[in-house]
C-alpha cells in the first residue's frame, strides 16, 4: 500500500510509521529524519534546510517535493508510508503528480488526532539518538541506561525543535497548514481520521484495522 500519515507534531507519526515498517513490511520515509541526517552530515541539502528545521519553520515546498519525489520513485512499486510529508496542499499536488506519472496512486491519507495538551507533553519529553535515529521519551519510554541509546549507546539529545517555544510555533504552523491538506484529500475520498490517543500500541491497532478495511475496499487490483 501507499499511504501518507498526517497529524500534528507529537501525535506519534514516527513511532506508528516505524511499526508499519516492522509489522506490515511497508517502507517508512520520514522527511524530518532525512533532513536531520543531511544536516548532521553537513551536505549541501543539509545546509539549505538547517535554518528552517532548527527554528521549526517549514522548508519551502519546491525543495521538499524534489527530495521526496526521489524517495517515492524508488519505493512506489513496493509500498510506503510517508511520515511528515506532505505538509501543505502544494506538496500534496507535487506528490500526486509524481505518483500519476508512475501510475501508482495513493491508497489513503490517514489523519491522526490527539488533544493539544497531550501533544505538548509528548514533545517536551522526547529524546532522540543523533546517531541511529531511535526515539525515546523521558517518562513514557525511557532508555534502559539513563541518557544513552539502547541500540547504539550514543548520548541522547533533545531535538532543537522540541524546546517549548519552538513546540508552540510548530503546533501553530501545523494547525494553519493542515486544513487545506485535509480538504484536498477529503475531496479525493482518500481521507481517514484515526485517533492517536493512548499508547502507541493501541493507536497502531486502530491504524492497522483501518488499513485492512481500506485494503478490502480497494480490492486485489490495488493491493500492490
Ligand atoms: P518532523 O520530524 O516531521 O517534525 O520535521 C522536523 C522539521 O523538518 C520541521 O519542523 C520542518 O522544519 C522540516 N520538515 C519536515 N517535513 C517537512 C515538510 N513536509 N515540509 C516542510 N518542512 C518539513
Short mmCIF file of C-alpha atoms and ligand atoms in Angstrom, two decimals:
data_model
loop_
_atom_site.label_atom_id
_atom_site.label_comp_id
_atom_site.label_asym_id
_atom_site.label_seq_id
_atom_site.Cartn_x
_atom_site.Cartn_y
_atom_site.Cartn_z
CA UNK A 1 0.00 0.00 0.00
CA UNK A 2 0.99 3.61 -0.49
CA UNK A 3 -0.11 5.79 2.37
CA UNK A 4 0.59 9.18 3.90
CA UNK A 5 0.37 9.70 7.66
CA UNK A 6 -0.86 13.15 8.61
CA UNK A 7 -1.18 14.72 12.02
CA UNK A 8 0.34 17.32 14.34
CA UNK A 9 3.88 17.03 15.72
CA UNK A 10 3.85 14.68 18.73
CA UNK A 11 0.83 12.64 17.63
CA UNK A 12 3.05 9.59 17.10
CA UNK A 13 3.51 9.54 13.32
CA UNK A 14 7.16 8.47 13.60
CA UNK A 15 6.53 5.58 16.02
CA UNK A 16 3.46 4.38 14.11
CA UNK A 17 5.19 4.57 10.74
CA UNK A 18 8.12 2.57 12.19
CA UNK A 19 5.61 -0.08 13.31
CA UNK A 20 4.07 -0.12 9.81
CA UNK A 21 7.57 -0.92 8.55
CA UNK A 22 8.40 -3.63 11.10
CA UNK A 23 4.97 -5.28 11.23
CA UNK A 24 3.37 -4.56 7.85
CA UNK A 25 6.54 -4.52 5.70
CA UNK A 26 5.92 -1.02 4.38
CA UNK A 27 8.90 1.26 3.84
CA UNK A 28 8.90 4.17 6.27
CA UNK A 29 10.08 7.50 4.89
CA UNK A 30 10.33 10.46 7.29
CA UNK A 31 11.06 13.86 5.77
CA UNK A 32 12.18 15.27 9.12
CA UNK A 33 14.58 12.35 9.58
CA UNK A 34 16.04 12.79 6.09
CA UNK A 35 16.62 16.48 6.80
CA UNK A 36 18.20 15.82 10.21
CA UNK A 37 20.58 13.26 8.71
CA UNK A 38 21.56 15.63 5.91
CA UNK A 39 22.18 18.40 8.46
CA UNK A 40 24.29 16.06 10.63
CA UNK A 41 26.35 15.08 7.57
CA UNK A 42 26.79 18.72 6.54
CA UNK A 43 25.65 18.09 2.95
CA UNK A 44 24.52 20.84 0.57
CA UNK A 45 20.88 19.88 1.19
CA UNK A 46 21.53 19.88 4.95
CA UNK A 47 22.92 23.40 4.80
CA UNK A 48 19.95 24.61 2.75
CA UNK A 49 17.34 23.24 5.20
CA UNK A 50 19.13 23.83 8.51
CA UNK A 51 17.73 27.27 9.36
CA UNK A 52 14.16 26.09 8.71
CA UNK A 53 14.43 22.87 10.70
CA UNK A 54 16.16 24.36 13.74
CA UNK A 55 13.57 27.16 14.01
CA UNK A 56 10.52 24.93 13.39
CA UNK A 57 9.55 26.62 10.10
CA UNK A 58 8.55 24.65 7.03
CA UNK A 59 11.15 24.02 4.36
CA UNK A 60 9.91 25.54 1.03
CA UNK A 61 7.59 23.23 -0.96
CA UNK A 62 9.75 23.04 -4.10
CA UNK A 63 12.74 21.73 -2.17
CA UNK A 64 10.73 19.21 -0.10
CA UNK A 65 8.91 17.87 -3.17
CA UNK A 66 12.20 17.45 -5.02
CA UNK A 67 13.68 15.42 -2.14
CA UNK A 68 10.58 13.29 -1.64
CA UNK A 69 9.95 12.67 -5.35
CA UNK A 70 13.26 10.77 -5.49
CA UNK A 71 12.23 8.62 -2.49
CA UNK A 72 8.76 7.94 -3.91
CA UNK A 73 10.11 6.91 -7.32
CA UNK A 74 12.43 4.44 -5.59
CA UNK A 75 9.70 2.88 -3.43
CA UNK A 76 6.40 3.29 -5.30
CA UNK A 77 6.30 -0.32 -6.52
CA UNK A 78 6.95 -1.78 -3.05
CA UNK A 79 4.64 0.40 -0.99
CA UNK A 80 5.47 3.08 1.56
CA UNK A 81 4.28 5.07 4.50
CA UNK A 82 5.20 8.75 4.29
CA UNK A 83 5.64 10.44 7.65
CA UNK A 84 5.72 14.23 7.75
CA UNK A 85 5.03 14.68 4.05
CA UNK A 86 3.01 16.22 2.53
CA UNK A 87 2.55 19.14 4.95
CA UNK A 88 0.85 21.55 2.52
CA UNK A 89 -1.63 21.27 -0.36
CA UNK A 90 1.21 22.30 -2.70
CA UNK A 91 3.28 19.33 -1.54
CA UNK A 92 0.23 17.03 -1.89
CA UNK A 93 -0.19 18.16 -5.50
CA UNK A 94 3.54 17.57 -6.09
CA UNK A 95 3.23 14.03 -4.68
CA UNK A 96 0.16 13.30 -6.83
CA UNK A 97 2.00 14.49 -9.90
CA UNK A 98 4.87 12.04 -9.29
CA UNK A 99 2.53 9.12 -8.47
CA UNK A 100 0.33 9.79 -11.51
CA UNK A 101 3.35 9.56 -13.79
CA UNK A 102 4.26 6.25 -12.15
CA UNK A 103 0.63 5.04 -12.36
CA UNK A 104 0.79 4.17 -8.67
CA UNK A 105 -1.96 6.13 -6.92
CA UNK A 106 -2.11 6.75 -3.19
CA UNK A 107 -4.28 4.31 -1.22
CA UNK A 108 -5.12 6.58 1.68
CA UNK A 109 -4.26 9.67 3.72
CA UNK A 110 -4.56 8.83 7.42
CA UNK A 111 -5.01 11.81 9.74
CA UNK A 112 -4.04 11.09 13.36
CA UNK A 113 -5.61 13.26 16.07
CA UNK A 114 -4.83 13.95 19.74
CA UNK A 115 -5.61 16.71 22.32
CA UNK A 116 -3.10 19.63 22.31
CA UNK A 117 -2.15 19.06 25.99
CA UNK A 118 -1.06 15.51 25.12
CA UNK A 119 0.99 16.73 22.16
CA UNK A 120 2.89 19.31 24.25
CA UNK A 121 3.61 16.73 26.96
CA UNK A 122 4.84 14.15 24.47
CA UNK A 123 7.08 16.55 22.53
CA UNK A 124 8.62 18.09 25.66
CA UNK A 125 9.81 14.67 26.89
CA UNK A 126 11.10 13.37 23.56
CA UNK A 127 14.75 12.29 23.43
CA UNK A 128 16.40 11.20 20.21
CA UNK A 129 19.56 9.37 19.28
CA UNK A 130 21.60 11.58 16.95
CA UNK A 131 23.48 8.54 15.63
CA UNK A 132 20.81 5.92 14.76
CA UNK A 133 17.57 7.94 14.97
CA UNK A 134 15.90 5.89 17.76
CA UNK A 135 13.21 7.82 19.66
CA UNK A 136 12.64 7.72 23.44
CA UNK A 137 10.52 9.61 25.95
CA UNK A 138 11.83 10.79 29.31
CA UNK A 139 8.76 9.37 31.09
CA UNK A 140 6.81 7.09 28.73
CA UNK A 141 9.67 5.27 27.02
CA UNK A 142 12.97 5.85 28.83
CA UNK A 143 16.16 4.13 27.64
CA UNK A 144 17.49 1.25 29.77
CA UNK A 145 20.62 3.29 30.69
CA UNK A 146 19.87 6.93 31.54
CA UNK A 147 20.69 9.29 28.66
CA UNK A 148 22.09 6.53 26.39
CA UNK A 149 20.61 4.88 23.30
CA UNK A 150 19.62 1.21 23.79
CA UNK A 151 20.51 0.39 20.20
CA UNK A 152 23.90 2.06 19.69
CA UNK A 153 24.93 3.56 23.06
CA UNK A 154 25.19 7.17 21.78
CA UNK A 155 24.27 10.03 24.14
CA UNK A 156 20.59 11.02 23.67
CA UNK A 157 19.70 14.61 22.82
CA UNK A 158 16.68 16.92 22.85
CA UNK A 159 15.87 17.99 19.30
CA UNK A 160 16.35 21.76 18.86
CA UNK A 161 12.76 21.99 17.64
CA UNK A 162 11.41 20.13 20.72
CA UNK A 163 12.14 23.12 23.00
CA UNK A 164 8.99 24.75 24.48
CA UNK A 165 8.92 27.97 22.42
CA UNK A 166 9.58 26.04 19.22
CA UNK A 167 6.95 23.41 20.09
CA UNK A 168 4.26 26.10 20.28
CA UNK A 169 5.40 27.57 16.97
CA UNK A 170 5.36 24.14 15.30
CA UNK A 171 1.81 23.41 16.52
CA UNK A 172 0.61 26.82 15.31
CA UNK A 173 2.25 26.35 11.88
CA UNK A 174 0.74 22.89 11.65
CA UNK A 175 -2.82 24.00 12.52
CA UNK A 176 -2.73 26.62 9.79
CA UNK A 177 -1.21 24.33 7.19
CA UNK A 178 -3.29 21.20 7.77
CA UNK A 179 -6.76 22.49 6.81
CA UNK A 180 -6.22 22.82 3.05
CA UNK A 181 -4.43 19.47 3.09
CA UNK A 182 -7.40 17.75 4.74
CA UNK A 183 -9.75 19.44 2.28
CA UNK A 184 -7.59 18.23 -0.59
CA UNK A 185 -7.63 14.56 0.46
CA UNK A 186 -11.28 14.63 1.54
CA UNK A 187 -12.24 15.86 -1.93
CA UNK A 188 -10.46 12.83 -3.40
CA UNK A 189 -12.24 10.45 -1.00
CA UNK A 190 -8.87 9.41 0.48
CA UNK A 191 -9.04 10.97 3.96
CA UNK A 192 -9.37 8.70 7.01
CA UNK A 193 -9.31 10.06 10.58
CA UNK A 194 -7.79 7.81 13.29
CA UNK A 195 -7.38 8.61 16.98
CA UNK A 196 -3.79 8.81 18.23
CA UNK A 197 -4.86 8.81 21.90
CA UNK A 198 -3.40 6.43 24.45
CA UNK A 199 -0.44 4.13 23.94
CA UNK A 200 1.37 3.66 20.64
CA UNK A 201 0.28 0.00 20.67
CA UNK A 202 -3.38 0.98 20.95
CA UNK A 203 -3.04 3.58 18.18
CA UNK A 204 -1.26 1.09 15.95
CA UNK A 205 -4.04 -1.49 16.45
CA UNK A 206 -6.61 1.12 15.33
CA UNK A 207 -4.47 2.14 12.37
CA UNK A 208 -3.84 -1.46 11.23
CA UNK A 209 -7.57 -2.26 11.47
CA UNK A 210 -8.36 0.75 9.32
CA UNK A 211 -5.72 -0.20 6.73
CA UNK A 212 -7.16 -3.72 6.48
CA UNK A 213 -10.62 -2.26 5.89
CA UNK A 214 -9.27 0.09 3.20
CA UNK A 215 -7.37 -2.79 1.58
CA UNK A 216 -10.57 -4.85 1.37
CA UNK A 217 -12.48 -1.90 -0.05
CA UNK A 218 -9.85 -1.19 -2.73
CA UNK A 219 -9.69 -4.87 -3.73
CA UNK A 220 -6.82 -7.04 -5.02
CA UNK A 221 -6.21 -4.88 -8.11
CA UNK A 222 -4.84 -2.11 -5.86
CA UNK A 223 -3.02 -4.38 -3.39
CA UNK A 224 0.48 -3.68 -4.80
P1 LIG B 1 9.37 16.42 11.80
O1 LIG B 1 10.44 15.48 12.25
O2 LIG B 1 8.43 15.80 10.82
O3 LIG B 1 8.66 17.10 12.94
O4 LIG B 1 10.12 17.60 10.97
C1 LIG B 1 11.11 18.41 11.57
C2 LIG B 1 11.28 19.68 10.76
O5 LIG B 1 11.70 19.36 9.40
C3 LIG B 1 10.02 20.52 10.57
O6 LIG B 1 9.77 21.38 11.68
C4 LIG B 1 10.35 21.30 9.29
O7 LIG B 1 11.28 22.34 9.55
C5 LIG B 1 11.08 20.25 8.45
N1 LIG B 1 10.12 19.44 7.65
C6 LIG B 1 9.87 18.10 7.77
N2 LIG B 1 8.96 17.70 6.86
C7 LIG B 1 8.62 18.81 6.15
C8 LIG B 1 7.71 19.05 5.08
N3 LIG B 1 6.97 18.08 4.56
N4 LIG B 1 7.63 20.31 4.61
C9 LIG B 1 8.38 21.31 5.10
N5 LIG B 1 9.24 21.15 6.13
C10 LIG B 1 9.38 19.92 6.65
#
